[in-house]
Coordinates of C-alpha atoms in Angstrom, one line a residue:
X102 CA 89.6 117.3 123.8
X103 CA 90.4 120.5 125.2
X104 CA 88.6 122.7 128.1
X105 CA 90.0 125.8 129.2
X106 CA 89.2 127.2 133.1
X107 CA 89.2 130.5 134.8
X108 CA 92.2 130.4 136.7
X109 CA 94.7 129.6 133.1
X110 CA 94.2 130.4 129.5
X111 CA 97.8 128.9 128.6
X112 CA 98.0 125.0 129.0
X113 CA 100.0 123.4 132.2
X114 CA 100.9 120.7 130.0
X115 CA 100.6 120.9 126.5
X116 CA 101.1 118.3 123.8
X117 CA 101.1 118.6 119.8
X118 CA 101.7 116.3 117.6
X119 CA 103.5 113.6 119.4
X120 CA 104.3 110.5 118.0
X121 CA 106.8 107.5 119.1
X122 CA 107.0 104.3 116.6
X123 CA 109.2 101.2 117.0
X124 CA 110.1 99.8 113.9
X125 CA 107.1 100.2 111.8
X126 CA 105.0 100.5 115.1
X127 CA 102.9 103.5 115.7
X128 CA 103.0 103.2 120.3
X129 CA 102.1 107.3 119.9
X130 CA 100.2 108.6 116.7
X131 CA 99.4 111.6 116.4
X132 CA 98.2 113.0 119.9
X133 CA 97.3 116.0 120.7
X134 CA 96.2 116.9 124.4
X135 CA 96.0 120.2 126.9
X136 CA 95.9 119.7 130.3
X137 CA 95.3 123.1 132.8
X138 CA 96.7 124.2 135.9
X139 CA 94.3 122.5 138.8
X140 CA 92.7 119.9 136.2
X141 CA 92.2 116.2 137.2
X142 CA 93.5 114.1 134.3
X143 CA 93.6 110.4 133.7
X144 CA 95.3 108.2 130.8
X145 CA 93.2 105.1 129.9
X146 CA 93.7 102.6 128.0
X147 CA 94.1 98.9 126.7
X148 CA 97.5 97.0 127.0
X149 CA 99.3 98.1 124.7
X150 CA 97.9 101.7 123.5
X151 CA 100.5 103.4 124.4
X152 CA 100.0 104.7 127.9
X153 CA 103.5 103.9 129.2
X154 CA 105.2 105.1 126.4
X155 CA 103.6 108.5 126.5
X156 CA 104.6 108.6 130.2
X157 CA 108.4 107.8 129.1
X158 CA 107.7 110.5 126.9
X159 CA 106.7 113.0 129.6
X160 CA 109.6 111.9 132.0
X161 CA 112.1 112.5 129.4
X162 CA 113.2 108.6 129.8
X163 CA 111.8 108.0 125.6
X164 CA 112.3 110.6 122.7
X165 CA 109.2 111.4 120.4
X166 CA 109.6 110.8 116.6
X167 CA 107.9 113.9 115.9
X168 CA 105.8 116.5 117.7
X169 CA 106.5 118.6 121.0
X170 CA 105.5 118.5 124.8
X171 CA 105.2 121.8 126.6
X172 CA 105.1 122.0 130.2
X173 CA 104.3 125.3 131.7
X174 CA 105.1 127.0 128.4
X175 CA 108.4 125.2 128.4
X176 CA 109.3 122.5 125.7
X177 CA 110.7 119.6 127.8
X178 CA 113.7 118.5 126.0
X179 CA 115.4 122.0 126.2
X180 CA 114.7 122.0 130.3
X181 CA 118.2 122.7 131.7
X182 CA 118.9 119.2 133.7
X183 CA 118.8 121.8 137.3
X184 CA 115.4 122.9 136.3
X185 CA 113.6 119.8 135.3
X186 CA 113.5 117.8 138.7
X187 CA 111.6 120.8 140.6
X188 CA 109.2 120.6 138.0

């Protein structure tokens, strides 16, 4: 689901594709989400869906299979290390 507002057109945080599996088990599949600048978010879910390990994801502690997180028009893994905490 994706909403755009007046004060951004380009997504704060932006993620395509992302998936994460353990051995033959899918913790990511597939998501795809935008989030704007000034936009309340929250991640629900049941034990187990996956909400952790998309956060890991995010914080750059896992490493997705496949796909790509933005954030601010930046992909995260190629943040230089200085950068990255100010975030």
């Amino acid at each position: 689901m994706t909403a755009t507002t007046a004060s951004s057109t380009k997504p704060y945080l932006q993620i395509q594709g992302l998936v994460k599996k353990f051995g033959d088990n899918y913790a990511v599949d597939n998501i795809d989400l935008d989030i704007y600048q000034h936009e309340i978010f929250a991640l629900l879910g049941s034990s187990g869906s996956g909400k952790s390990t998309l956060l890991r994801m995010l914080a750059g502690m896992e490493s997705p299979n496949q796909g790509k997180l933005s954030l601010m028009v930046r992909i995260l893994p190629n943040l230089h290390p200085m950068i990255a905490p100010s975030i």
